[in-house]
């Protein structure tokens, strides 16, 4: 059974930092998957936050977090992290880990975690 389990969320003051982690299990390997973080704030649509390539060599960020957030992965440990610095109240949301791959014979496959709450107070 595939599981993505996020952790590291919490309450922090504006300007503070948090580090989110996503532990993946149920895969033989996460090397085949592009890993991303998304977030969902109350009253808003789900927003893509950051992406990291299968090898970890390439990353991409939404404009709203670029320069403040850093995504990383450890394929051996099957973990993906999101370091969030200079947090703002508008970063308040539930953050979700996502694994995506286009697999031969299966097409597009993706999995989601259950989410972790991040609250930034002003």
mmCIF file of C-alpha atoms in Angstrom:
data_model
loop_
_atom_site.group_PDB
_atom_site.id
_atom_site.type_symbol
_atom_site.label_atom_id
_atom_site.label_comp_id
_atom_site.label_asym_id
_atom_site.label_seq_id
_atom_site.Cartn_x
_atom_site.Cartn_y
_atom_site.Cartn_z
ATOM 1 C CA UNK A 1 0.000 0.000 0.000
ATOM 2 C CA UNK A 2 1.411 3.331 -1.069
ATOM 3 C CA UNK A 3 1.612 5.948 1.648
ATOM 4 C CA UNK A 4 2.863 9.506 1.707
ATOM 5 C CA UNK A 5 3.007 10.882 5.233
ATOM 6 C CA UNK A 6 3.709 14.556 5.818
ATOM 7 C CA UNK A 7 5.036 15.970 9.057
ATOM 8 C CA UNK A 8 6.576 19.143 10.400
ATOM 9 C CA UNK A 9 3.647 21.499 10.216
ATOM 10 C CA UNK A 10 2.691 23.793 13.058
ATOM 11 C CA UNK A 11 2.162 27.345 14.234
ATOM 12 C CA UNK A 12 4.874 29.916 13.645
ATOM 13 C CA UNK A 13 5.156 33.695 13.735
ATOM 14 C CA UNK A 14 5.623 35.655 10.558
ATOM 15 C CA UNK A 15 9.265 35.633 9.555
ATOM 16 C CA UNK A 16 9.840 32.246 11.102
ATOM 17 C CA UNK A 17 10.751 28.932 9.538
ATOM 18 C CA UNK A 18 9.392 25.421 9.308
ATOM 19 C CA UNK A 19 10.650 22.279 7.643
ATOM 20 C CA UNK A 20 8.106 19.873 6.230
ATOM 21 C CA UNK A 21 8.933 16.262 5.510
ATOM 22 C CA UNK A 22 7.198 13.645 3.422
ATOM 23 C CA UNK A 23 7.979 9.993 4.073
ATOM 24 C CA UNK A 24 7.086 7.613 1.260
ATOM 25 C CA UNK A 25 6.404 3.920 1.663
ATOM 26 C CA UNK A 26 4.924 1.204 -0.511
ATOM 27 C CA UNK A 27 7.131 1.973 -3.512
ATOM 28 C CA UNK A 28 10.065 -0.156 -4.528
ATOM 29 C CA UNK A 29 11.770 3.164 -5.118
ATOM 30 C CA UNK A 30 10.779 6.822 -5.369
ATOM 31 C CA UNK A 31 13.386 7.448 -8.075
ATOM 32 C CA UNK A 32 10.715 7.153 -10.769
ATOM 33 C CA UNK A 33 8.537 9.871 -9.273
ATOM 34 C CA UNK A 34 8.607 13.611 -9.621
ATOM 35 C CA UNK A 35 7.824 14.936 -6.171
ATOM 36 C CA UNK A 36 5.907 18.105 -5.448
ATOM 37 C CA UNK A 37 4.378 20.091 -2.656
ATOM 38 C CA UNK A 38 0.960 21.683 -2.951
ATOM 39 C CA UNK A 39 -1.066 23.699 -0.496
ATOM 40 C CA UNK A 40 -4.717 24.421 0.135
ATOM 41 C CA UNK A 41 -5.778 27.521 2.006
ATOM 42 C CA UNK A 42 -9.329 28.120 3.249
ATOM 43 C CA UNK A 43 -11.525 29.506 0.518
ATOM 44 C CA UNK A 44 -8.873 29.077 -2.142
ATOM 45 C CA UNK A 45 -8.052 26.541 -4.812
ATOM 46 C CA UNK A 46 -5.210 24.096 -4.393
ATOM 47 C CA UNK A 47 -1.940 25.734 -5.295
ATOM 48 C CA UNK A 48 1.199 24.073 -6.564
ATOM 49 C CA UNK A 49 4.187 25.198 -4.466
ATOM 50 C CA UNK A 50 7.343 23.392 -5.539
ATOM 51 C CA UNK A 51 8.609 20.501 -7.636
ATOM 52 C CA UNK A 52 11.772 18.436 -7.697
ATOM 53 C CA UNK A 53 12.882 16.165 -10.502
ATOM 54 C CA UNK A 54 13.431 12.454 -10.104
ATOM 55 C CA UNK A 55 17.157 12.850 -9.650
ATOM 56 C CA UNK A 56 16.871 15.977 -7.548
ATOM 57 C CA UNK A 57 18.939 17.981 -10.013
ATOM 58 C CA UNK A 58 16.129 20.297 -11.008
ATOM 59 C CA UNK A 59 13.669 22.246 -8.905
ATOM 60 C CA UNK A 60 10.922 24.699 -9.657
ATOM 61 C CA UNK A 61 8.879 27.013 -7.456
ATOM 62 C CA UNK A 62 5.771 29.086 -7.634
ATOM 63 C CA UNK A 63 6.404 32.798 -7.739
ATOM 64 C CA UNK A 64 4.761 33.202 -4.350
ATOM 65 C CA UNK A 65 7.436 31.119 -2.586
ATOM 66 C CA UNK A 66 10.487 31.498 -4.804
ATOM 67 C CA UNK A 67 13.513 32.584 -2.800
ATOM 68 C CA UNK A 68 11.926 31.566 0.509
ATOM 69 C CA UNK A 69 11.206 27.843 0.139
ATOM 70 C CA UNK A 70 13.576 25.038 -0.793
ATOM 71 C CA UNK A 71 12.535 21.563 -1.863
ATOM 72 C CA UNK A 72 14.879 18.608 -1.551
ATOM 73 C CA UNK A 73 14.751 14.828 -1.692
ATOM 74 C CA UNK A 74 16.657 11.823 -0.464
ATOM 75 C CA UNK A 75 15.829 8.891 -2.688
ATOM 76 C CA UNK A 76 17.665 6.429 -0.482
ATOM 77 C CA UNK A 77 15.622 7.465 2.549
ATOM 78 C CA UNK A 78 12.471 7.924 0.452
ATOM 79 C CA UNK A 79 11.859 11.363 1.830
ATOM 80 C CA UNK A 80 11.071 14.757 0.400
ATOM 81 C CA UNK A 81 11.444 17.957 2.368
ATOM 82 C CA UNK A 82 10.298 21.539 2.075
ATOM 83 C CA UNK A 83 12.316 24.123 3.972
ATOM 84 C CA UNK A 84 10.178 27.200 4.446
ATOM 85 C CA UNK A 85 11.836 30.435 5.533
ATOM 86 C CA UNK A 86 10.575 33.991 5.950
ATOM 87 C CA UNK A 87 7.069 32.681 6.375
ATOM 88 C CA UNK A 88 4.142 35.010 5.803
ATOM 89 C CA UNK A 89 0.545 34.819 7.034
ATOM 90 C CA UNK A 90 -0.516 34.116 3.451
ATOM 91 C CA UNK A 91 1.502 30.885 3.588
ATOM 92 C CA UNK A 92 -1.075 29.511 6.010
ATOM 93 C CA UNK A 93 -2.527 26.365 4.458
ATOM 94 C CA UNK A 94 -2.608 22.600 4.568
ATOM 95 C CA UNK A 95 0.480 21.375 2.726
ATOM 96 C CA UNK A 96 0.332 18.178 0.698
ATOM 97 C CA UNK A 97 3.056 15.968 -0.694
ATOM 98 C CA UNK A 98 2.524 14.581 -4.184
ATOM 99 C CA UNK A 99 4.263 11.873 -6.173
ATOM 100 C CA UNK A 100 3.774 11.750 -9.928
ATOM 101 C CA UNK A 101 5.067 9.463 -12.655
ATOM 102 C CA UNK A 102 4.171 8.395 -16.148
ATOM 103 C CA UNK A 103 4.763 4.675 -15.992
ATOM 104 C CA UNK A 104 5.091 2.374 -18.939
ATOM 105 C CA UNK A 105 1.911 0.368 -19.258
ATOM 106 C CA UNK A 106 0.098 2.362 -16.576
ATOM 107 C CA UNK A 107 0.143 5.933 -17.801
ATOM 108 C CA UNK A 108 -0.080 8.788 -15.348
ATOM 109 C CA UNK A 109 0.117 7.712 -11.729
ATOM 110 C CA UNK A 110 0.037 9.999 -8.749
ATOM 111 C CA UNK A 111 -0.320 9.755 -5.017
ATOM 112 C CA UNK A 112 -1.133 12.257 -2.287
ATOM 113 C CA UNK A 113 -0.415 12.515 1.388
ATOM 114 C CA UNK A 114 -2.989 13.431 4.005
ATOM 115 C CA UNK A 115 -1.583 16.914 4.519
ATOM 116 C CA UNK A 116 -0.009 18.876 7.348
ATOM 117 C CA UNK A 117 -1.288 22.190 8.661
ATOM 118 C CA UNK A 118 0.942 25.244 8.564
ATOM 119 C CA UNK A 119 -0.301 28.347 10.344
ATOM 120 C CA UNK A 120 1.621 31.612 10.232
ATOM 121 C CA UNK A 121 0.517 34.306 12.662
ATOM 122 C CA UNK A 122 1.052 37.987 11.978
#
